Amino acid sequence: MVFGRRTRMWAGALVVACVVLMGPSAPTGALFARPLPAGAVKGVVPDRVMTWNICNPCGTGNLDRAREIATYAPQVIGLQEACVRDVEKIRVHLRRFYGLVYHVRYGTVLQDWGRCGGVPWNPGGYGQAILSAAPLTDPVSVEYPDGGSEDRGYMAVTATVDGQSVRVFNTHLAQRRQEAVRAAQTKVLAAAVARYDRVIVLGDFNAVPDAPELAPMWELATDADPRCRPLSAGGCAPTTDWQSKFDYVFLRGIVPLGHRVHPTSYSDHDLLHTDLDIDQGTTALKAGR
C-alpha cells in the first residue's frame, strides 16, 4: 500500500511538472471536436482572406480556435499573437476534424516561455503566422527596429488567392498608447508594401482608422470595407471587445467583394474576413497604365 501511494504521488508530481513546462500553450480543449455551426462553409473559400489576433495568453483551447477558422475556411489567414506550438495544433485539428489542410509560414519575433511554453532553455516561438490552403513561397520576416513595450514585426509571403499569385503581409503593431512607435513601424511596413502593385496586408494595427500613425498605409491602400476610411471612421465596424477597429485587411490593386466581422468568445479580437476579386483588380491596374 505504501509503495502504491508513493507511486501515485510520484506520477502526480510528474503530471504537474509537465503542465508547468508546457505552459499556457498546452491543449485545453476536449478530445472530440464539436460540429460546425449551421451556415458554415463546406470547404476552403478560394477568394477569402482573414485576419485574427488569437489572444495569447488567454487560456483558449486550440480546438476551439480551429473550429472558428473552419467555420469560415479562408484560403489565407493571418494570425497574430501566435505561438508556433499552438498553430501546429490548430493545423492538426483543422485537418483531423474538418478535413482542411493548411500550409504555414511563421514570422516569429520572440522566444517566449511565459506565453508559449516549452522549457526555459528552449521556449516557444511567438509572433505572426500565415496559413494557406495552397503552398506559400518567398517568405520574409522582419522585426521592427523599435517594437515598443514588446518586440513586433511583419512577415510577407507569396500566396494564391482567387487562383492568382499575390503578395500577402501580416503584422502586429505596438500596443496602445505607443503612437510614436507605431508611426515608425507603419513607415517601415509601408515602404515594403509599396514595392508591389497587388498586395493584401492583414493585421492588428492597434490603432483606429483616423489615427495619424496609419497615414502611410492609407496613402497606399484601402480597407476591405469600402465605408471605412480615415475621414469616415464612424462607419467602420469594430473588431475588438472594447468596440474599436484595430484589425484590417488593407488592399492594394485588389477589389473587395464583401467583408464580415465575426464576434468570437475565444479572443478579445473578432475574426475579420473579406472575399476578393483579384482579376478585376488586375484589369484596373492595367487600364491605369
XYZ file of N, CA and C in Angstrom, residues 128 152 238 270:
12
model
N 3.801 36.241 -35.549
C 2.757 36.109 -36.552
C 2.865 34.748 -37.248
N 7.976 43.532 -32.011
C 6.935 43.369 -33.013
C 7.580 43.366 -34.398
N -16.487 47.756 -35.552
C -15.462 47.449 -34.538
C -15.021 46.002 -34.625
N -12.131 40.102 -32.757
C -13.030 39.325 -33.595
C -12.308 38.847 -34.851
